[in-house]
Amino acid sequence: MTVYSGPVFEMAVNQFNVIANYLEIPMDERDRLLMPKRAITVSCPIHKDDGTVAVFEGYRVQHHLTLGPTKGGTRFAPTVDIGEIGALAIWMSWKCALVGLPYGGAKGGVNVDLGRLSKRELEALSRRYMQEMIPFVGPHTDVMAPDMGTNEQVMAWFMDTYSMYQGQTVTEIVTGKPVSSGGTLGRREATGRGVAYLSKRVMKEAGICMGDATAVVQGFGNVGSYAALELYNAGVKIIAVSDHTGALHCATGLDVPALMKHTSIHGSIAGFSVELAFDPAAILLLPCTVLIPAAMERVIDREVAERLQCRILAEGANGPTTPDADVVLDHRKDEIFVIPDILCNSGGVVVSYFEWVQDLQQLFWEESEVTRREYEILDRAFTQMVARASADHVAHRTAAMAIGVEKVRAAKNTRGLFP
Ligand code: NAD
């Protein structure tokens, strides 16, 4: 019996089983590595603007505490459930280990439709969620960050709420905060920048000229928009983007800075252009050099994988590709270069780690320092992944996850089983 269920959790289990078989991990070690250490469910009541009370269900899953505190984002979305949060926490563990951070994985979330909340109600929900989590989190226990539906402002409310209960300012309890409240320069851009940096590295190694390259981005939020901007600045044409309101397509390339300005004012790409409107369902199938899914899990299934027309799949989102789709990608003759999520979007947690370190030391770095160190870590992990994949003739995802799983396993085995 387990509290975790649903297709996203099943996907995390299936992926782990592939890795465990490849690494020949004995059966009696597998559950200890895979199953989350703690799962917390809270109910968060808030006063609505109309005077009524609404109650929202919130979660936090801490996967393992073997290497240090747990670390992971907080998702506010109507699709959130404990299975999805559990899967995301597991993926965070493999990701942190792959890039060498002293963290286990965690994830949290609230099942809420943000379209139905006013700004005051969102603040009330953010504060109540953090207040309910106080017994279970801490700068050396579990450090939160943003994810889908949460942003710097929500992190500032989390930090303020925790600090009020401690009687002192504790900036290191969350990352992804505004720079004015103990955040680091370069965190807002970090995930998208990392996605673009790795995509550019693959293009360079494949001899693709940026000026001839095109990119398609699904999800024009934090990750998608900064990935698009970095590629646009490098001369790549961003020929299509989408968000929850629709899609835009322009064969000669979209004006990404203008689109970012529009979304910062209006909250979505809706209303940017009637002429460029496109079918959001078709966006993943467009011919392009780089395809960046940067929204939801499981958008690339077996059928979509068979019809992809990109040369590089740069996974900005967590879990965008199903295990069935991986099998198709492994066997396609026109090899698509996959940069798997746990590496591709890891720039976010890398710079979150830098933010935590800076907050603990109260010593802050220049943005150029933050970004230089981020790219150094991404480069190292990328090189290790490619070398492992080629040595063992396995897919990039298998190689990347195996490196992460091996590090967690080694730490568990050397520490032993208590008592
Ligand atoms: P966000 O809330 O800033 O943006 C999400 C975007 O996806 C929005 O533009 C939204 O409109 C769009 N979207 C939602 N449903 C969609 C749909 N059905 N079709 C197309 N677009 C849709 O979130 P984010 O922080 O950019 O996170 C996006 C993904 O990246 C998530 O999978 C998240 O877990 C992952 N991620 C985020 C970070 C980070 O630092 N923010 C780090 C690592 C991974």
Coordinates of C-alpha atoms and ligand atoms in Angstrom, one line a residue:
M1 CA 0.0 0.0 0.0
T2 CA 1.2 3.5 -0.8
V3 CA -0.3 7.0 -0.7
Y4 CA 1.3 7.8 -4.1
S5 CA -0.8 7.1 -7.2
G6 CA -1.5 8.4 -10.6
P7 CA 0.3 8.4 -14.0
V8 CA 3.1 10.9 -13.0
F9 CA 4.2 8.8 -10.0
E10 CA 4.0 5.6 -12.1
M11 CA 6.2 7.3 -14.6
A12 CA 8.8 8.0 -11.9
V13 CA 8.7 4.4 -10.8
N14 CA 9.0 3.0 -14.3
Q15 CA 12.0 5.3 -15.0
F16 CA 13.6 4.2 -11.8
N17 CA 13.1 0.5 -12.6
V18 CA 14.9 1.0 -15.9
I19 CA 17.9 2.5 -14.0
A20 CA 17.8 -0.1 -11.2
N21 CA 17.9 -2.9 -13.8
Y22 CA 20.7 -1.2 -15.7
L23 CA 22.7 -0.7 -12.5
E24 CA 21.7 -4.2 -11.3
I25 CA 20.6 -2.9 -7.9
P26 CA 19.4 -5.7 -5.7
M27 CA 15.7 -5.9 -5.1
D28 CA 15.9 -5.3 -1.4
E29 CA 17.7 -2.0 -1.9
R30 CA 15.2 -0.5 -4.4
D31 CA 12.4 0.6 -2.2
R32 CA 14.8 2.3 0.2
L33 CA 16.1 4.4 -2.7
L34 CA 12.8 5.1 -4.4
M35 CA 10.1 5.6 -1.8
P36 CA 9.9 9.1 -0.3
K37 CA 11.0 9.5 3.3
R38 CA 8.1 11.9 4.3
A39 CA 4.8 13.1 2.9
I40 CA 2.9 15.9 4.5
T41 CA -0.7 16.8 3.7
V42 CA -2.2 20.0 5.1
S43 CA -5.5 21.8 4.8
C44 CA -5.2 25.5 4.3
P45 CA -8.2 27.6 5.2
I46 CA -8.3 31.2 4.0
H47 CA -10.8 34.1 4.2
K48 CA -12.1 34.8 0.7
D49 CA -12.8 38.4 -0.4
D50 CA -16.5 37.8 -0.2
G51 CA -16.3 36.9 3.5
T52 CA -16.7 33.1 3.0
V53 CA -14.0 30.6 4.0
A54 CA -12.3 28.3 1.4
V55 CA -10.1 25.3 2.2
F56 CA -7.3 24.2 -0.1
E57 CA -5.3 20.9 0.2
G58 CA -1.5 21.3 0.3
Y59 CA 1.4 18.8 0.1
R60 CA 5.1 18.5 0.7
V61 CA 7.1 15.4 -0.1
Q62 CA 10.7 15.0 1.1
H63 CA 12.3 12.2 -0.8
H64 CA 15.5 11.5 1.1
L65 CA 17.6 13.3 3.7
T66 CA 20.8 11.3 3.2
L67 CA 23.0 14.0 1.6
G68 CA 21.7 17.1 3.5
P69 CA 18.4 19.1 3.6
T70 CA 15.8 18.4 0.9
K71 CA 15.3 21.0 -1.8
G72 CA 12.4 21.6 -4.2
G73 CA 9.8 23.9 -5.7
T74 CA 6.2 24.6 -4.7
R75 CA 3.6 24.2 -7.4
F76 CA 0.2 26.0 -7.3
A77 CA -2.0 24.4 -9.9
P78 CA -5.4 22.6 -10.2
T79 CA -3.7 19.3 -11.3
V80 CA -1.6 19.0 -8.2
D81 CA -1.9 15.7 -6.2
I82 CA 0.3 13.8 -3.8
G83 CA 1.4 11.4 -6.6
E84 CA 2.6 14.2 -8.9
I85 CA 4.4 15.9 -6.0
G86 CA 6.0 12.6 -5.0
A87 CA 7.3 12.0 -8.5
L88 CA 8.7 15.5 -8.7
A89 CA 10.4 15.1 -5.4
I90 CA 12.1 11.9 -6.6
W91 CA 13.3 13.6 -9.8
M92 CA 14.7 16.4 -7.8
S93 CA 16.9 13.9 -5.9
W94 CA 18.4 12.4 -9.0
K95 CA 18.9 16.0 -10.4
C96 CA 20.6 17.3 -7.3
A97 CA 22.9 14.3 -7.1
L98 CA 23.7 14.5 -10.9
V99 CA 25.0 18.1 -10.6
G100 CA 26.7 17.4 -7.2
L101 CA 24.5 19.5 -4.8
P102 CA 24.4 18.5 -1.1
Y103 CA 20.6 18.0 -1.1
G104 CA 17.9 15.4 -1.3
G105 CA 14.8 16.1 -3.5
A106 CA 11.6 17.6 -2.3
K107 CA 8.5 19.1 -3.9
G108 CA 5.4 20.8 -2.6
G109 CA 2.2 22.2 -3.9
V110 CA -1.4 23.3 -3.5
N111 CA -4.3 22.1 -5.5
V112 CA -5.7 25.5 -6.6
D113 CA -7.0 27.3 -9.7
L114 CA -5.1 30.6 -9.5
G115 CA -7.5 32.2 -12.0
R116 CA -10.1 32.1 -9.2
L117 CA -8.0 33.9 -6.6
S118 CA -7.4 37.6 -6.1
K119 CA -3.9 38.8 -5.2
R120 CA -5.0 39.2 -1.5
E121 CA -6.4 35.6 -1.5
L122 CA -3.1 34.3 -3.1
E123 CA -1.1 36.0 -0.3
A124 CA -3.4 34.5 2.3
L125 CA -3.0 31.0 0.8
S126 CA 0.8 31.3 0.4
R127 CA 1.2 32.4 4.0
R128 CA -1.2 29.8 5.4
Y129 CA 0.5 27.0 3.4
M130 CA 3.9 28.0 4.8
Q131 CA 2.6 28.4 8.3
E132 CA 1.2 24.8 8.1
M133 CA 4.6 23.6 6.9
I134 CA 6.7 25.3 9.6
P135 CA 7.1 22.1 11.8
F136 CA 8.4 20.2 8.8
V137 CA 10.8 22.6 7.0
G138 CA 13.9 24.6 7.9
P139 CA 17.1 25.9 6.4
H140 CA 18.8 22.6 7.3
T141 CA 15.8 20.4 6.9
D142 CA 13.9 21.4 3.7
V143 CA 14.3 24.5 1.6
M144 CA 11.5 25.6 -0.7
A145 CA 11.6 27.3 -4.1
P146 CA 9.2 28.4 -6.9
D147 CA 7.7 26.2 -9.5
M148 CA 4.6 26.4 -11.8
G149 CA 2.2 28.9 -10.5
T150 CA 4.5 30.4 -7.8
N151 CA 7.0 33.2 -8.2
E152 CA 9.4 35.6 -6.4
Q153 CA 6.5 37.3 -4.6
V154 CA 5.2 34.0 -3.2
M155 CA 8.7 33.1 -2.0
A156 CA 8.9 36.5 -0.2
W157 CA 5.6 35.8 1.5
F158 CA 6.9 32.3 2.5
M159 CA 10.1 33.8 3.9
D160 CA 8.3 36.5 5.7
T161 CA 5.8 34.1 7.3
Y162 CA 8.5 31.7 8.5
S163 CA 10.6 34.6 9.8
M164 CA 7.7 36.0 11.8
Y165 CA 7.3 32.7 13.6
Q166 CA 11.1 32.6 14.3
G167 CA 11.2 36.1 15.6
Q168 CA 14.1 36.9 13.2
T169 CA 14.7 37.1 9.4
V170 CA 15.6 33.7 8.0
T171 CA 16.2 34.3 4.3
E172 CA 17.8 30.9 3.8
I173 CA 14.4 29.1 4.3
V174 CA 13.4 29.6 0.6
T175 CA 15.2 30.4 -2.6
G176 CA 13.9 32.2 -5.7
K177 CA 13.2 35.3 -3.5
P178 CA 13.3 38.8 -4.9
V179 CA 16.9 40.2 -4.8
S180 CA 15.5 42.9 -2.4
S181 CA 14.7 40.2 0.2
G182 CA 17.9 38.1 0.2
G183 CA 17.5 36.6 -3.3
T184 CA 20.5 36.1 -5.6
L185 CA 21.1 37.9 -8.9
G186 CA 20.6 35.5 -11.8
R187 CA 18.1 33.2 -10.1
R188 CA 15.1 34.4 -12.1
E189 CA 16.9 33.7 -15.3
A190 CA 18.8 30.6 -14.2
T191 CA 16.7 27.8 -15.4
G192 CA 15.9 29.2 -18.8
R193 CA 19.5 30.3 -19.2
G194 CA 20.7 26.8 -18.4
V195 CA 18.3 25.3 -21.0
A196 CA 19.6 27.7 -23.7
Y197 CA 23.3 27.2 -22.7
L198 CA 23.1 23.4 -23.1
S199 CA 21.1 23.7 -26.3
K200 CA 23.8 26.1 -27.7
R201 CA 26.5 23.6 -26.6
V202 CA 24.8 20.8 -28.5
M203 CA 24.3 23.0 -31.6
K204 CA 28.0 24.0 -31.6
E205 CA 29.2 20.4 -31.3
A206 CA 26.9 19.4 -34.1
G207 CA 28.2 22.3 -36.3
I208 CA 24.8 24.1 -36.4
C209 CA 25.1 27.8 -37.0
M210 CA 22.9 29.8 -34.6
G211 CA 21.8 32.1 -37.4
D212 CA 20.3 29.1 -39.3
A213 CA 18.7 27.5 -36.2
T214 CA 15.1 27.7 -35.1
A215 CA 13.4 27.0 -31.8
V216 CA 9.9 26.2 -30.6
V217 CA 8.9 26.7 -26.9
Q218 CA 5.9 25.2 -25.2
G219 CA 5.1 27.2 -22.0
F220 CA 6.1 30.9 -22.0
G221 CA 6.5 31.2 -18.2
N222 CA 9.7 31.6 -16.2
V223 CA 11.6 28.8 -17.8
G224 CA 10.3 29.0 -21.4
S225 CA 10.6 32.8 -21.7
Y226 CA 14.2 33.1 -20.5
A227 CA 15.2 30.1 -22.6
A228 CA 13.6 31.8 -25.6
L229 CA 15.3 35.1 -24.8
E230 CA 18.8 33.6 -24.5
L231 CA 18.4 31.8 -27.8
Y232 CA 16.9 34.9 -29.5
N233 CA 19.9 36.9 -28.2
A234 CA 22.2 34.3 -29.8
G235 CA 20.6 34.7 -33.2
V236 CA 18.2 31.7 -33.1
K237 CA 14.8 32.3 -34.6
I238 CA 12.0 31.5 -32.1
I239 CA 9.4 30.4 -34.6
A240 CA 6.6 29.4 -32.1
V241 CA 5.6 29.6 -28.5
S242 CA 2.6 28.6 -26.5
D243 CA 1.0 29.0 -23.1
H244 CA -2.2 28.0 -21.4
T245 CA -4.1 30.6 -23.5
G246 CA -2.9 29.5 -27.0
A247 CA 0.0 29.6 -29.3
L248 CA 1.8 32.0 -31.7
H249 CA 3.7 31.0 -34.9
C250 CA 6.0 33.2 -37.1
A251 CA 8.3 31.5 -39.6
T252 CA 10.6 34.5 -39.7
G253 CA 10.9 34.5 -35.9
L254 CA 8.9 36.1 -33.0
D255 CA 10.0 39.3 -31.3
V256 CA 10.8 37.7 -27.9
P257 CA 11.6 40.9 -25.9
A258 CA 8.3 42.4 -27.1
L259 CA 6.4 39.2 -26.2
M260 CA 8.0 39.1 -22.7
K261 CA 7.0 42.7 -22.2
H262 CA 3.4 41.8 -23.2
T263 CA 3.3 38.8 -20.8
S264 CA 4.7 40.9 -17.9
I265 CA 1.8 43.3 -18.3
H266 CA -1.1 41.0 -19.3
G267 CA 0.0 37.7 -17.6
S268 CA -0.1 35.6 -20.8
I269 CA 0.6 35.7 -24.6
A270 CA -3.2 36.2 -25.3
G271 CA -3.8 39.4 -27.2
F272 CA -0.2 39.8 -28.6
S273 CA -1.3 39.1 -32.2
V274 CA -4.3 37.8 -34.0
E275 CA -2.4 37.1 -37.2
L276 CA 0.2 34.9 -35.6
A277 CA -2.3 32.7 -33.7
F278 CA -1.7 29.0 -34.1
D279 CA -3.0 25.6 -33.0
P280 CA -1.3 24.9 -29.6
A281 CA -1.7 21.2 -30.1
A282 CA 0.4 21.3 -33.2
I283 CA 3.3 23.3 -31.8
L284 CA 5.4 20.3 -30.7
L285 CA 5.3 18.8 -34.1
L286 CA 6.7 21.8 -36.0
P287 CA 10.1 21.3 -37.8
C288 CA 12.7 23.1 -35.8
T289 CA 16.3 22.8 -34.5
V290 CA 15.5 22.9 -30.8
L291 CA 12.2 21.9 -29.2
I292 CA 11.8 23.1 -25.6
P293 CA 8.8 21.7 -23.7
A294 CA 8.7 24.1 -20.7
A295 CA 5.2 23.6 -19.2
M296 CA 3.7 20.3 -18.1
E297 CA 4.6 16.6 -17.6
R298 CA 3.9 13.9 -20.1
V299 CA 3.3 16.1 -23.2
I300 CA 5.5 13.9 -25.4
D301 CA 4.0 10.4 -25.5
R302 CA 4.7 7.6 -27.9
E303 CA 2.6 9.1 -30.8
V304 CA 4.1 12.6 -30.4
A305 CA 7.6 11.1 -30.2
E306 CA 7.1 9.3 -33.5
R307 CA 6.1 12.6 -35.2
L308 CA 8.7 15.0 -33.7
Q309 CA 10.6 17.0 -36.3
C310 CA 13.3 18.6 -34.1
R311 CA 17.0 17.9 -34.0
I312 CA 17.4 18.6 -30.3
L313 CA 14.9 18.0 -27.5
A314 CA 15.8 20.3 -24.6
E315 CA 13.5 19.4 -21.7
G316 CA 12.8 22.6 -19.7
A317 CA 9.8 21.1 -17.9
N318 CA 10.1 18.3 -15.5
G319 CA 8.9 14.9 -16.9
P320 CA 7.7 16.1 -20.3
T321 CA 8.6 12.8 -22.0
T322 CA 6.9 9.5 -21.1
P323 CA 8.9 6.2 -20.8
D324 CA 7.0 4.9 -24.0
A325 CA 8.2 8.0 -25.8
D326 CA 11.8 7.3 -24.7
V327 CA 11.7 3.9 -26.3
V328 CA 10.6 5.6 -29.6
L329 CA 13.3 8.2 -29.3
D330 CA 16.0 5.5 -28.6
H331 CA 15.0 3.8 -31.9
R332 CA 14.5 6.7 -34.3
K333 CA 16.9 6.6 -37.2
D334 CA 17.2 10.4 -37.5
E335 CA 18.7 10.6 -34.0
I336 CA 17.2 13.4 -31.9
F337 CA 19.7 14.7 -29.3
V338 CA 17.8 14.6 -26.0
I339 CA 19.0 16.8 -23.1
P340 CA 17.0 15.1 -20.3
D341 CA 15.1 17.3 -17.8
I342 CA 17.2 16.4 -14.8
L343 CA 20.2 18.0 -16.5
C344 CA 18.5 20.5 -18.9
N345 CA 16.5 22.4 -16.2
S346 CA 19.0 21.9 -13.4
G347 CA 20.4 25.5 -13.7
G348 CA 17.4 26.5 -11.5
V349 CA 18.4 24.4 -8.5
V350 CA 22.1 25.1 -9.0
V351 CA 21.5 28.8 -8.6
S352 CA 19.0 28.2 -5.8
Y353 CA 21.9 26.4 -4.1
F354 CA 24.1 29.5 -4.7
E355 CA 21.3 31.6 -3.2
W356 CA 21.1 29.4 0.0
V357 CA 24.9 29.5 0.3
Q358 CA 25.0 33.3 0.0
D359 CA 22.2 33.7 2.5
L360 CA 23.9 31.4 5.0
Q361 CA 27.2 33.4 4.6
Q362 CA 25.5 36.8 4.2
L363 CA 28.0 37.4 1.3
F364 CA 26.6 38.2 -2.1
W365 CA 28.0 37.6 -5.5
E366 CA 28.0 39.5 -8.8
E367 CA 25.6 38.1 -11.4
S368 CA 28.5 37.3 -13.7
E369 CA 29.9 35.1 -10.9
V370 CA 26.6 33.3 -10.4
T371 CA 26.2 32.6 -14.1
R372 CA 29.8 31.5 -14.7
R373 CA 29.6 29.0 -11.8
E374 CA 26.2 27.8 -13.1
Y375 CA 27.5 27.1 -16.6
E376 CA 30.6 25.4 -15.1
I377 CA 28.5 22.9 -13.2
L378 CA 26.2 22.3 -16.2
D379 CA 29.2 21.7 -18.5
R380 CA 30.7 19.1 -16.1
A381 CA 27.4 17.2 -15.7
F382 CA 26.8 17.3 -19.5
T383 CA 30.3 15.9 -20.2
Q384 CA 29.8 13.1 -17.7
M385 CA 26.4 12.2 -19.1
V386 CA 27.5 12.1 -22.7
A387 CA 30.7 10.0 -21.8
R388 CA 28.6 7.5 -19.8
A389 CA 25.9 7.2 -22.5
S390 CA 28.5 6.5 -25.1
A391 CA 30.6 4.1 -23.0
D392 CA 27.6 2.0 -22.0
H393 CA 25.5 2.5 -25.2
V394 CA 22.6 3.9 -23.2
A395 CA 20.2 6.8 -23.7
H396 CA 21.2 10.2 -22.2
R397 CA 18.3 10.0 -19.7
T398 CA 19.5 6.6 -18.5
A399 CA 23.0 7.9 -18.2
A400 CA 22.0 11.0 -16.3
M401 CA 19.6 9.3 -14.0
A402 CA 22.1 6.5 -13.3
I403 CA 24.8 9.0 -12.2
G404 CA 22.3 10.6 -9.8
V405 CA 21.0 7.2 -8.5
E406 CA 24.5 5.9 -8.0
K407 CA 25.5 8.9 -5.9
V408 CA 22.4 8.6 -3.6
R409 CA 23.0 4.8 -3.3
A410 CA 26.6 5.3 -2.4
A411 CA 25.8 7.8 0.3
K412 CA 23.0 5.5 1.8
N413 CA 25.3 2.5 1.7
T414 CA 28.3 4.2 3.4
R415 CA 26.1 5.8 6.1
G416 CA 24.4 2.4 6.7
L417 CA 20.9 1.7 7.9
F418 CA 19.9 3.2 11.3
P419 CA 19.6 1.8 14.0
Ligands
NAD1 P1 5.5 29.1 -14.8 O1 4.2 29.0 -14.0 O2 6.3 30.3 -14.7 O3 5.1 28.9 -16.4 C1 4.4 27.8 -16.9 C2 4.0 28.2 -18.3 O4 3.3 27.0 -18.9 C3 3.0 29.3 -18.3 O5 3.3 30.1 -19.4 C4 1.7 28.6 -18.6 O6 0.7 29.4 -19.3 C5 2.1 27.5 -19.5 N1 1.2 26.4 -19.6 C6 0.4 25.8 -18.6 N2 -0.3 24.9 -19.2 C7 0.0 24.8 -20.5 C8 -0.5 24.0 -21.6 N3 -1.4 23.1 -21.4 N4 0.1 24.2 -22.8 C9 1.0 25.2 -23.0 N5 1.5 25.9 -22.0 C10 1.0 25.8 -20.8 O7 6.3 27.8 -14.4 P2 7.9 27.6 -14.6 O8 8.5 27.9 -13.3 O9 8.3 28.2 -15.9 O10 7.9 26.0 -14.8 C11 7.6 25.3 -16.0 C12 8.2 23.9 -16.0 O11 9.6 24.0 -15.7 C13 7.6 23.0 -14.9 O12 7.6 21.7 -15.3 C14 8.6 23.1 -13.7 O13 8.5 22.0 -12.9 C15 9.9 23.2 -14.5 N6 11.0 23.8 -13.8 C16 10.9 25.0 -13.3 C17 12.1 25.6 -12.7 C18 12.1 27.0 -12.2 O14 13.2 27.4 -11.7 N7 11.0 27.7 -12.3 C19 13.2 24.8 -12.5 C20 13.2 23.5 -13.0 C21 12.1 23.0 -13.6

